[in-house]
Every structure is written in C-alpha cells, then in structure tokens.
Amino acid sequence: MPDLSKITTIEDLRVIAQRRVPRMFYDYADSGSWTEGTYRANESDFQKIKFRQRVAVNMEGRSTRSTMVGQEVSMPVAIAPTGLTGMQHADGEILGARAAKAFGIPFTLSTMSICSLEDIAENTDRHPFWFQLYVMRDREFIERLIERAKAANVSALQLTLDLQILGQRHKDIKNGLTAPPKMTLANMIDLATKPQWCLGMLGTKRRTFGNIAGHARGVKDLSSLSSWTAEQFDPTLSWADVEWIKKLWGGKLILKGIMDVEDARLAAASGADALIVSNHGGRQLDGAPSSIEALPAIAEAVGNEIEVWMDGGIRSGQDVLKARALGARGTLIGRSFLYGLGAFGQAGVERALQIIQRELDLSMAFCGRTQIDQVESSILLPGTF
Ligand SMILES: Cc1cc2nc3c(=O)[nH]c(=O)nc-3n(C[C@H](O)[C@H](O)[C@H](O)COP(=O)(O)O)c2cc1C
C-alpha cells in the first residue's frame, strides 16, 4: 500500500498518472476537442468565483451528506462515466466502483468501458451502481444492454445526449488510439517506460470493450469492433428516443450533456429524474461555455422541476461547493477520478475522493455553513458569478 499522505491535490495525482499511464491513454484523458478552449474554461471559470468568508459561526457537527436521485451520498459527488477506463489502469472500472462503494458515492460505468456490467456486479458483491448509455443504431443491442444493466443491479441510468457524433481530439488521432494499443515501435518504446502498467495488463483478461465484445452481432475481433463503434453511434437520436429509453428502463433516469435552457426545459418535460449540465469535459463542442457558466441559468429555469447536476472542471472540494451554491444538487468527476486511478489504482481514487471531501467540508465551514444542504448562492461574493 503506497503512502499517500503527501498527495494533497488532484494535481499531484495527475502528475503521477502522467508518468505511469501510457501516453496514448493519458492523452485520451487529458485533452479536449479542437483548441481545448472549453476544456480549459471548465477549470479556469471556477477560479473567478469567490466565497464570502464568515466568522464566529459554530462549526461543529458538520456533514457533507446529501442525496442524488433519492440515493444517500456521503458528499454530492458521483464518479462520471469515462470510456476506456480499464486502460488507465488494469481493471480500472472495478477499482473505481470499489472505491466509490467504500466512500459511499455512486460510480457510473460507461457503455464504452473495458470491464463489463457483469464484471462490476461480480466484483462489488452486487452493490448498486449507475450505468451510462450511448444510443446505438442497433436498437436490439440497446434493449439487451438495458436488460443486462437491470440484471447487474444498476440503480440509475445516465443517458448521454451530447455524443451522436464524435468531437475531434487531435491527440487521439496523432497517437492512433486503440484498445489495446497496437504494437508500433513508438508504442513499444513508450510502454517500456511504464512497467507497472504493463504488469497490470498482463495480469488481466479485460483489455477491450467489455460491454460490446461478444454481445454485439458481427463483432468478433478488435478491428471490426472499432469500426462497429464508429458506425454505430446513432446520429438520429431525438427526444422520442429519450421517451423510448425511459419506458424500456423504467427506473431512475438521468439526462447527460445539457448546456442550453431550452434543452433543459425539454429534459424536465421528459419526466427524467435529473439532468447533468455538461459539455462532456470539453470534448465535444469546443467554443461552448464552461459548465459552471451554463449552470445558473439552467438551475434557475428548471431547478424546481428536475434535479440539476453538473460536471466539468471539478478538481477540488471548493469547485463542488461553488457548483452546489450555483444550483447543482449533485456533481460528477471525470478526470479527478482518472488521475487518481492512473496514479495508484483504487487507493488513488480513494485519495482523490478524500482530498475533495476534506476541502469541501472545510470550505463549507469557512463560509459559515455546517450542512451541505444549507449551501446556496448567498455563500458566494456577488459580482463574481
Ligand atoms: C477520458 C474520458 C472519457 C469519457 N468517456 C465518456 C463516456 O464514455 N460517456 C459519457 O457520457 N461521458 C464520457 N466522458 C465525459 C465525462 O462523463 C464527464 O462529462 C467529464 O469528464 C466531466 O469533466 P471533468 O473530466 O473535467 O470532470 C469522458 C470524459 C473523459 C475525460
């Protein structure tokens, strides 16, 4: 067990992950589309928001506990769905789900994960987790996937609406991203400097898209799998499909990727339980506003009808507190989770969660609040948000 006491920020974890994770997968996580302007703004826009410091308020008996779609959480943070997580670290999704379970927060498995729905269920004693769905053209495959999610004890479904087509990330093209990596000379040289990662990968059988391989018709080997996924994301996705998925699933439904008030109204009208203000971590429409900038208007418009959450740029507990103050009942973390995982596996994810929770708890107290459910925009300095 590594001594992580000197790891005090998500940035510490990022630096170590960059040393340990093969370049093509590190770059896959640490990048946005085109100029990466939206990706950067997701983080930097948090810095502009200032707190009101309050003093001589009783700070005893504090709690960051809350609920997200009715589920108890130790803090209003869930692990966001991220594709290829089992390439950041061997069995990465299982480790992430175990860390989330230990911490008392939800873990979301991506459709494009390396470990499958069944792998997560088997390796977490069937602890409930969340599943993120991409709608594919092959609707029978989607029906089967939803059945598998139910059988795996999935307790909420996140339907991602902002990836009918894929934004362009220059690094992924230049690196020739594949899972597992192709054995080119450049990759072999890089892998030679990442021995721990290689050992981990040799010790697992999970090296490709676990939810898809062996389950989708016509997908027998990796090359046909990559062309299958490129062809299969459905560009015709519409609100009628949202209704179809809602019926098929029948449980808690979360709509992910809402950035506009008009879309937020449609999301609320769809009868979903929550929406996530998200620009996919700056990976889709570069030039869109940051998530924290888009949040207040959406929370104001529909916050009484549907739970409003947000993700994008959260690298600290202070970011969670600011999002909460601006109307996000819940938040999700993508890269903060991936950096912890890439750096130290499950222990790294747990460390990332501890860092965020401790900072959330202390900052909340400095703002004169003891319960996360008492946090609203009056903790922020007017004119800074
Ligand atoms: C490497 C990576 C892979 C991702 N894969 C998915 C995915 O498969 N499905 C999805 O809905 N969102 C995906 N996302 C978006 C995240 O769910 C989330 O919206 C985003 O990471 C939040 O921003 P943050 O990384 O700054 O916290 C991915 C993000 C990253 C960084």
Short mmCIF file of C-alpha atoms and ligand atoms in Angstrom, two decimals:
data_model
loop_
_atom_site.label_atom_id
_atom_site.label_comp_id
_atom_site.label_asym_id
_atom_site.label_seq_id
_atom_site.Cartn_x
_atom_site.Cartn_y
_atom_site.Cartn_z
CA MET A 1 0.00 0.00 0.00
CA PRO A 2 1.69 3.27 -1.05
CA ASP A 3 1.96 6.12 1.48
CA LEU A 4 -0.31 8.76 0.01
CA SER A 5 -0.13 11.22 2.91
CA LYS A 6 1.96 13.65 0.84
CA ILE A 7 -0.53 13.55 -2.02
CA THR A 8 -2.69 16.56 -1.18
CA THR A 9 -4.16 17.75 -4.50
CA ILE A 10 -5.67 16.30 -7.66
CA GLU A 11 -2.77 17.93 -9.50
CA ASP A 12 -0.36 15.70 -7.51
CA LEU A 13 -2.27 12.67 -8.79
CA ARG A 14 -2.31 13.99 -12.35
CA VAL A 15 1.48 14.37 -12.41
CA ILE A 16 1.97 10.79 -11.21
CA ALA A 17 -0.65 9.43 -13.61
CA GLN A 18 1.18 11.11 -16.48
CA ARG A 19 4.34 9.19 -15.52
CA ARG A 20 2.59 5.84 -15.11
CA VAL A 21 -0.04 5.64 -17.84
CA PRO A 22 0.96 5.03 -21.49
CA ARG A 23 0.93 8.23 -23.43
CA MET A 24 -1.99 7.46 -25.73
CA PHE A 25 -4.30 6.76 -22.76
CA TYR A 26 -3.04 9.63 -20.62
CA ASP A 27 -3.56 11.97 -23.58
CA TYR A 28 -7.02 10.49 -24.17
CA ALA A 29 -7.98 11.62 -20.65
CA ASP A 30 -6.15 14.94 -20.53
CA SER A 31 -7.48 16.51 -23.69
CA GLY A 32 -10.41 18.39 -25.13
CA SER A 33 -11.63 18.94 -28.66
CA TRP A 34 -10.01 21.31 -31.18
CA THR A 35 -8.41 24.31 -29.39
CA GLU A 36 -9.31 22.86 -25.98
CA GLY A 37 -10.71 26.28 -25.04
CA THR A 38 -13.87 24.88 -23.45
CA TYR A 39 -11.84 22.17 -21.73
CA ARG A 40 -9.63 24.80 -20.11
CA ALA A 41 -12.54 27.15 -19.31
CA ASN A 42 -14.28 24.34 -17.40
CA GLU A 43 -11.47 24.58 -14.85
CA SER A 44 -10.49 28.24 -15.02
CA ASP A 45 -14.05 29.65 -14.73
CA PHE A 46 -14.28 28.14 -11.24
CA GLN A 47 -11.34 30.31 -10.18
CA LYS A 48 -13.23 33.54 -10.90
CA ILE A 49 -15.97 32.72 -8.36
CA LYS A 50 -15.21 33.95 -4.83
CA PHE A 51 -16.59 32.92 -1.47
CA ARG A 52 -17.88 35.13 1.33
CA GLN A 53 -15.78 34.31 4.37
CA ARG A 54 -17.87 34.22 7.57
CA VAL A 55 -16.53 34.05 11.13
CA ALA A 56 -17.65 33.22 14.66
CA VAL A 57 -20.22 30.71 13.42
CA ASN A 58 -20.42 27.41 15.32
CA MET A 59 -18.67 24.92 13.05
CA GLU A 60 -19.34 21.75 15.00
CA GLY A 61 -21.43 18.84 13.73
CA ARG A 62 -20.70 19.33 10.04
CA SER A 63 -21.90 17.00 7.32
CA THR A 64 -21.43 16.77 3.57
CA ARG A 65 -24.11 14.08 3.27
CA SER A 66 -26.84 14.59 0.72
CA THR A 67 -28.91 12.66 -1.81
CA MET A 68 -28.77 12.27 -5.58
CA VAL A 69 -31.98 10.97 -7.21
CA GLY A 70 -33.06 9.84 -3.78
CA GLN A 71 -29.88 7.88 -3.11
CA GLU A 72 -27.86 8.72 0.01
CA VAL A 73 -24.37 10.01 -0.77
CA SER A 74 -21.54 10.88 1.63
CA MET A 75 -20.96 14.02 -0.47
CA PRO A 76 -22.78 15.32 -3.57
CA VAL A 77 -20.21 13.85 -5.95
CA ALA A 78 -20.50 10.83 -8.26
CA ILE A 79 -17.89 9.24 -10.48
CA ALA A 80 -18.66 10.23 -14.09
CA PRO A 81 -18.74 7.65 -16.88
CA THR A 82 -15.45 7.53 -18.75
CA GLY A 83 -14.66 5.29 -21.71
CA LEU A 84 -11.59 3.02 -21.76
CA THR A 85 -11.04 3.41 -18.00
CA GLY A 86 -9.58 -0.08 -17.83
CA MET A 87 -6.75 1.27 -19.99
CA GLN A 88 -5.75 3.91 -17.41
CA HIS A 89 -5.13 1.03 -15.01
CA ALA A 90 -5.79 -2.70 -15.31
CA ASP A 91 -9.39 -3.47 -14.24
CA GLY A 92 -9.87 0.27 -13.72
CA GLU A 93 -13.66 0.25 -13.67
CA ILE A 94 -13.78 -2.46 -10.99
CA LEU A 95 -11.30 -0.49 -8.87
CA GLY A 96 -13.28 2.73 -9.35
CA ALA A 97 -16.53 1.02 -8.38
CA ARG A 98 -14.92 -0.45 -5.26
CA ALA A 99 -13.50 2.94 -4.23
CA ALA A 100 -16.90 4.60 -4.74
CA LYS A 101 -18.61 1.88 -2.72
CA ALA A 102 -16.11 2.29 0.14
CA PHE A 103 -16.63 6.06 0.07
CA GLY A 104 -20.42 6.00 -0.15
CA ILE A 105 -20.81 7.72 -3.51
CA PRO A 106 -22.19 6.45 -6.85
CA PHE A 107 -19.97 5.00 -9.58
CA THR A 108 -21.08 5.30 -13.22
CA LEU A 109 -19.95 2.69 -15.72
CA SER A 110 -19.63 3.88 -19.34
CA THR A 111 -21.06 1.94 -22.28
CA MET A 112 -17.50 2.17 -23.66
CA SER A 113 -15.86 0.65 -20.59
CA ILE A 114 -13.26 -2.10 -20.62
CA CYS A 115 -14.79 -4.02 -17.66
CA SER A 116 -18.36 -5.11 -18.36
CA LEU A 117 -21.59 -4.59 -16.43
CA GLU A 118 -21.28 -8.18 -15.23
CA ASP A 119 -17.64 -7.66 -14.14
CA ILE A 120 -18.68 -4.75 -11.90
CA ALA A 121 -21.60 -6.66 -10.36
CA GLU A 122 -19.45 -9.75 -9.66
CA ASN A 123 -16.57 -7.80 -8.17
CA THR A 124 -18.52 -5.47 -5.87
CA ASP A 125 -20.87 -8.03 -4.25
CA ARG A 126 -23.63 -6.71 -6.48
CA HIS A 127 -23.51 -3.28 -4.85
CA PRO A 128 -25.79 -0.97 -6.89
CA PHE A 129 -24.02 1.25 -9.41
CA TRP A 130 -25.03 3.53 -12.29
CA PHE A 131 -24.75 2.85 -15.99
CA GLN A 132 -24.27 5.36 -18.82
CA LEU A 133 -25.91 4.59 -22.11
CA TYR A 134 -24.94 5.66 -25.60
CA VAL A 135 -27.75 5.10 -28.07
CA MET A 136 -26.61 2.96 -30.97
CA ARG A 137 -28.27 2.30 -34.29
CA ASP A 138 -28.67 -1.37 -33.38
CA ARG A 139 -31.71 -0.98 -31.11
CA GLU A 140 -31.85 -4.68 -30.28
CA PHE A 141 -28.37 -4.35 -28.83
CA ILE A 142 -29.60 -1.41 -26.72
CA GLU A 143 -32.56 -3.44 -25.47
CA ARG A 144 -30.24 -6.26 -24.45
CA LEU A 145 -27.82 -3.81 -22.81
CA ILE A 146 -30.64 -2.37 -20.71
CA GLU A 147 -31.70 -5.88 -19.68
CA ARG A 148 -28.09 -6.63 -18.71
CA ALA A 149 -27.95 -3.39 -16.68
CA LYS A 150 -31.07 -4.42 -14.77
CA ALA A 151 -29.62 -7.89 -14.11
CA ALA A 152 -26.37 -6.30 -12.86
CA ASN A 153 -28.27 -4.29 -10.20
CA VAL A 154 -27.82 -0.90 -11.86
CA SER A 155 -29.83 1.63 -9.85
CA ALA A 156 -29.87 4.63 -12.24
CA LEU A 157 -29.34 5.07 -15.95
CA GLN A 158 -27.47 8.06 -17.38
CA LEU A 159 -28.45 8.68 -20.97
CA THR A 160 -25.79 10.72 -22.76
CA LEU A 161 -27.32 13.11 -25.28
CA ASP A 162 -24.26 15.04 -26.47
CA LEU A 163 -22.41 12.36 -28.43
CA GLN A 164 -24.38 11.39 -31.50
CA ILE A 165 -21.23 12.23 -33.38
CA LEU A 166 -17.72 12.47 -32.01
CA GLY A 167 -15.86 15.76 -31.44
CA GLN A 168 -12.30 15.79 -32.76
CA ARG A 169 -9.39 15.46 -30.40
CA HIS A 170 -6.12 15.99 -32.24
CA LYS A 171 -4.01 13.94 -29.84
CA ASP A 172 -6.12 10.79 -30.23
CA ILE A 173 -5.69 10.92 -33.98
CA LYS A 174 -1.96 11.57 -33.76
CA ASN A 175 -1.46 8.83 -31.16
CA GLY A 176 -3.54 6.30 -33.13
CA LEU A 177 -5.66 5.49 -30.07
CA THR A 178 -6.79 1.84 -29.88
CA ALA A 179 -7.67 -0.55 -27.05
CA PRO A 180 -5.44 -2.44 -26.52
CA PRO A 181 -2.61 -0.35 -28.05
CA LYS A 182 -1.17 -1.57 -31.36
CA MET A 183 2.41 -2.73 -31.11
CA THR A 184 4.04 0.00 -33.16
CA LEU A 185 7.66 0.98 -32.47
CA ALA A 186 6.59 4.27 -30.83
CA ASN A 187 4.13 2.44 -28.55
CA MET A 188 6.68 -0.21 -27.59
CA ILE A 189 9.21 2.46 -26.64
CA ASP A 190 6.57 4.23 -24.53
CA LEU A 191 5.37 1.00 -22.88
CA ALA A 192 8.96 0.12 -21.94
CA THR A 193 8.88 3.14 -19.60
CA LYS A 194 5.56 2.07 -17.99
CA PRO A 195 6.42 -1.34 -16.46
CA GLN A 196 3.78 -1.27 -13.69
CA TRP A 197 1.03 -0.60 -16.19
CA CYS A 198 2.27 -3.43 -18.42
CA LEU A 199 2.40 -5.87 -15.50
CA GLY A 200 -1.15 -4.98 -14.56
CA MET A 201 -2.35 -5.53 -18.11
CA LEU A 202 -0.60 -8.90 -18.33
CA GLY A 203 -2.47 -9.91 -15.17
CA THR A 204 -5.97 -9.21 -16.51
CA LYS A 205 -8.06 -10.59 -19.33
CA ARG A 206 -10.01 -7.34 -19.64
CA ARG A 207 -8.39 -5.43 -22.50
CA THR A 208 -11.18 -4.43 -24.81
CA PHE A 209 -14.73 -3.07 -24.71
CA GLY A 210 -16.37 -5.45 -22.24
CA ASN A 211 -19.97 -4.38 -22.77
CA ILE A 212 -19.75 -4.86 -26.51
CA ALA A 213 -17.28 -7.61 -27.43
CA GLY A 214 -19.14 -10.91 -27.63
CA HIS A 215 -22.53 -9.18 -27.26
CA ALA A 216 -22.96 -7.21 -30.47
CA ARG A 217 -23.65 -9.13 -33.64
CA GLY A 218 -20.80 -9.30 -36.12
CA VAL A 219 -18.16 -8.18 -33.63
CA LYS A 220 -15.59 -10.94 -33.39
CA ASP A 221 -12.26 -9.21 -33.30
CA LEU A 222 -10.90 -5.84 -32.36
CA SER A 223 -10.66 -4.32 -35.79
CA SER A 224 -14.32 -5.00 -36.51
CA LEU A 225 -15.15 -3.69 -33.03
CA SER A 226 -13.61 -0.28 -33.66
CA SER A 227 -15.37 0.07 -36.99
CA TRP A 228 -18.58 -1.12 -35.34
CA THR A 229 -18.46 1.61 -32.70
CA ALA A 230 -17.57 4.28 -35.27
CA GLU A 231 -20.57 3.26 -37.36
CA GLN A 232 -22.96 2.52 -34.54
CA PHE A 233 -23.38 5.80 -32.62
CA ASP A 234 -26.78 6.98 -33.75
CA PRO A 235 -26.77 10.48 -35.31
CA THR A 236 -30.59 10.48 -35.45
CA LEU A 237 -31.02 10.45 -31.65
CA SER A 238 -34.07 12.53 -30.65
CA TRP A 239 -36.39 13.26 -27.71
CA ALA A 240 -38.63 10.44 -28.96
CA ASP A 241 -35.73 8.06 -28.25
CA VAL A 242 -35.46 9.51 -24.75
CA GLU A 243 -39.07 8.54 -24.20
CA TRP A 244 -38.42 5.06 -25.62
CA ILE A 245 -35.42 4.54 -23.32
CA LYS A 246 -37.36 5.86 -20.33
CA LYS A 247 -40.09 3.24 -20.89
CA LEU A 248 -37.66 0.44 -21.57
CA TRP A 249 -35.60 1.19 -18.47
CA GLY A 250 -38.43 2.08 -16.09
CA GLY A 251 -36.10 3.25 -13.28
CA LYS A 252 -34.26 6.46 -12.33
CA LEU A 253 -33.21 8.29 -15.46
CA ILE A 254 -30.54 11.00 -15.72
CA LEU A 255 -30.03 13.01 -18.92
CA LYS A 256 -26.40 13.97 -19.52
CA GLY A 257 -25.00 16.72 -21.70
CA ILE A 258 -27.48 19.60 -21.32
CA MET A 259 -25.98 23.06 -21.90
CA ASP A 260 -28.92 25.18 -23.01
CA VAL A 261 -32.02 26.41 -21.15
CA GLU A 262 -34.33 25.28 -23.96
CA ASP A 263 -32.91 21.77 -23.85
CA ALA A 264 -33.15 21.83 -20.06
CA ARG A 265 -36.88 22.58 -20.36
CA LEU A 266 -37.29 19.63 -22.75
CA ALA A 267 -35.33 17.44 -20.33
CA ALA A 268 -37.59 18.48 -17.46
CA ALA A 269 -40.69 17.86 -19.58
CA SER A 270 -39.43 14.36 -20.48
CA GLY A 271 -40.05 13.28 -16.89
CA ALA A 272 -36.40 12.32 -16.24
CA ASP A 273 -35.23 12.44 -12.63
CA ALA A 274 -32.10 14.54 -13.14
CA LEU A 275 -30.16 16.37 -15.82
CA ILE A 276 -26.44 16.98 -15.96
CA VAL A 277 -25.19 20.34 -17.17
CA SER A 278 -22.17 19.03 -19.07
CA ASN A 279 -20.12 19.74 -22.17
CA HIS A 280 -18.58 16.27 -21.97
CA GLY A 281 -15.49 17.65 -20.24
CA GLY A 282 -14.77 19.97 -23.17
CA ARG A 283 -14.50 17.00 -25.53
CA GLN A 284 -17.40 17.74 -27.90
CA LEU A 285 -18.30 21.31 -28.92
CA ASP A 286 -15.20 23.42 -28.37
CA GLY A 287 -16.36 27.03 -28.05
CA ALA A 288 -19.33 26.11 -25.86
CA PRO A 289 -19.35 27.86 -22.46
CA SER A 290 -17.88 26.17 -19.43
CA SER A 291 -20.32 24.03 -17.46
CA ILE A 292 -20.13 26.27 -14.39
CA GLU A 293 -21.01 29.27 -16.59
CA ALA A 294 -24.02 27.47 -18.09
CA LEU A 295 -25.26 26.14 -14.74
CA PRO A 296 -27.02 29.12 -13.05
CA ALA A 297 -29.48 29.87 -15.87
CA ILE A 298 -30.43 26.19 -16.16
CA ALA A 299 -30.83 25.76 -12.41
CA GLU A 300 -32.97 28.90 -12.32
CA ALA A 301 -35.17 27.72 -15.21
CA VAL A 302 -35.86 24.09 -14.20
CA GLY A 303 -34.33 23.52 -10.76
CA ASN A 304 -37.77 23.15 -9.19
CA GLU A 305 -38.91 20.52 -11.70
CA ILE A 306 -35.90 18.24 -12.04
CA GLU A 307 -32.65 17.69 -10.12
CA VAL A 308 -29.95 19.76 -11.77
CA TRP A 309 -26.38 18.44 -11.56
CA MET A 310 -23.19 19.49 -13.30
CA ASP A 311 -19.81 18.16 -14.34
CA GLY A 312 -16.73 19.61 -15.99
CA GLY A 313 -13.58 21.02 -14.42
CA ILE A 314 -14.10 19.83 -10.85
CA ARG A 315 -10.63 19.41 -9.37
CA SER A 316 -11.30 20.26 -5.73
CA GLY A 317 -13.88 20.35 -2.98
CA GLN A 318 -14.11 24.11 -3.47
CA ASP A 319 -15.33 23.51 -7.01
CA VAL A 320 -18.03 21.18 -5.68
CA LEU A 321 -19.08 23.84 -3.16
CA LYS A 322 -19.29 26.53 -5.85
CA ALA A 323 -21.36 24.27 -8.10
CA ARG A 324 -23.68 23.48 -5.22
CA ALA A 325 -24.05 27.19 -4.43
CA LEU A 326 -25.00 27.87 -8.04
CA GLY A 327 -27.78 25.32 -8.03
CA ALA A 328 -26.22 21.91 -8.72
CA ARG A 329 -27.69 19.41 -6.32
CA GLY A 330 -25.04 16.93 -7.43
CA THR A 331 -21.74 16.93 -9.29
CA LEU A 332 -19.67 14.35 -11.16
CA ILE A 333 -15.92 13.99 -11.57
CA GLY A 334 -14.23 12.60 -14.66
CA ARG A 335 -10.55 13.45 -14.76
CA SER A 336 -10.12 13.84 -10.98
CA PHE A 337 -11.15 10.19 -10.81
CA LEU A 338 -9.00 9.09 -13.76
CA TYR A 339 -5.85 10.76 -12.43
CA GLY A 340 -6.26 9.04 -9.06
CA LEU A 341 -6.82 5.71 -10.81
CA GLY A 342 -3.88 6.10 -13.18
CA ALA A 343 -1.58 7.12 -10.35
CA PHE A 344 -2.36 4.47 -7.70
CA GLY A 345 -5.36 2.34 -8.73
CA GLN A 346 -8.12 2.01 -6.14
CA ALA A 347 -6.02 3.73 -3.44
CA GLY A 348 -5.53 6.69 -5.78
CA VAL A 349 -9.26 7.02 -6.41
CA GLU A 350 -9.94 6.88 -2.68
CA ARG A 351 -7.28 9.54 -2.15
CA ALA A 352 -8.88 11.79 -4.78
CA LEU A 353 -12.23 11.43 -3.03
CA GLN A 354 -10.69 12.19 0.39
CA ILE A 355 -8.99 15.31 -0.99
CA ILE A 356 -12.26 16.57 -2.45
CA GLN A 357 -14.35 15.77 0.61
CA ARG A 358 -11.94 17.35 3.09
CA GLU A 359 -11.72 20.53 1.09
CA LEU A 360 -15.50 20.63 0.65
CA ASP A 361 -16.07 20.19 4.37
CA LEU A 362 -13.56 22.86 5.48
CA SER A 363 -14.53 25.40 2.84
CA MET A 364 -18.22 24.99 3.67
CA ALA A 365 -17.39 25.73 7.31
CA PHE A 366 -15.32 28.82 6.43
CA CYS A 367 -18.41 30.07 4.59
CA GLY A 368 -20.41 29.68 7.80
CA ARG A 369 -22.39 26.55 6.89
CA THR A 370 -22.36 23.18 8.62
CA GLN A 371 -24.65 21.17 6.31
CA ILE A 372 -24.21 20.83 2.58
CA ASP A 373 -27.98 21.07 2.22
CA GLN A 374 -27.80 24.66 3.61
CA VAL A 375 -25.48 25.83 0.86
CA GLU A 376 -26.91 28.34 -1.62
CA SER A 377 -25.70 31.32 -3.64
CA SER A 378 -25.52 33.59 -0.59
CA ILE A 379 -22.16 31.93 0.28
CA LEU A 380 -20.68 33.50 -2.88
CA LEU A 381 -19.44 37.06 -3.33
CA PRO A 382 -21.88 39.00 -5.52
CA GLY A 383 -20.38 40.09 -8.82
CA THR A 384 -18.04 37.10 -9.03
CA PHE A 385 -20.53 34.65 -10.55
C1 LIG B 1 -11.34 10.08 -20.85
C2 LIG B 1 -12.78 10.45 -20.82
C3 LIG B 1 -13.72 9.56 -21.33
C4 LIG B 1 -15.08 9.89 -21.28
N1 LIG B 1 -16.00 8.96 -21.72
C5 LIG B 1 -17.32 9.22 -21.56
C6 LIG B 1 -18.28 8.22 -21.87
O1 LIG B 1 -17.94 7.12 -22.26
N2 LIG B 1 -19.59 8.55 -21.71
C7 LIG B 1 -20.01 9.78 -21.27
O2 LIG B 1 -21.20 10.03 -21.15
N3 LIG B 1 -19.09 10.72 -20.93
C8 LIG B 1 -17.77 10.46 -21.06
N4 LIG B 1 -16.87 11.41 -20.68
C9 LIG B 1 -17.33 12.68 -20.08
C10 LIG B 1 -17.44 12.54 -18.56
O3 LIG B 1 -18.52 11.70 -18.20
C11 LIG B 1 -17.67 13.90 -17.89
O4 LIG B 1 -18.74 14.55 -18.51
C12 LIG B 1 -16.42 14.79 -17.92
O5 LIG B 1 -15.26 14.03 -17.76
C13 LIG B 1 -16.50 15.85 -16.83
O6 LIG B 1 -15.41 16.71 -16.89
P1 LIG B 1 -14.09 16.53 -15.98
O7 LIG B 1 -13.29 15.42 -16.58
O8 LIG B 1 -13.42 17.86 -16.10
O9 LIG B 1 -14.53 16.20 -14.57
C14 LIG B 1 -15.50 11.12 -20.73
C15 LIG B 1 -14.54 12.01 -20.22
C16 LIG B 1 -13.20 11.68 -20.26
C17 LIG B 1 -12.21 12.63 -19.68
#
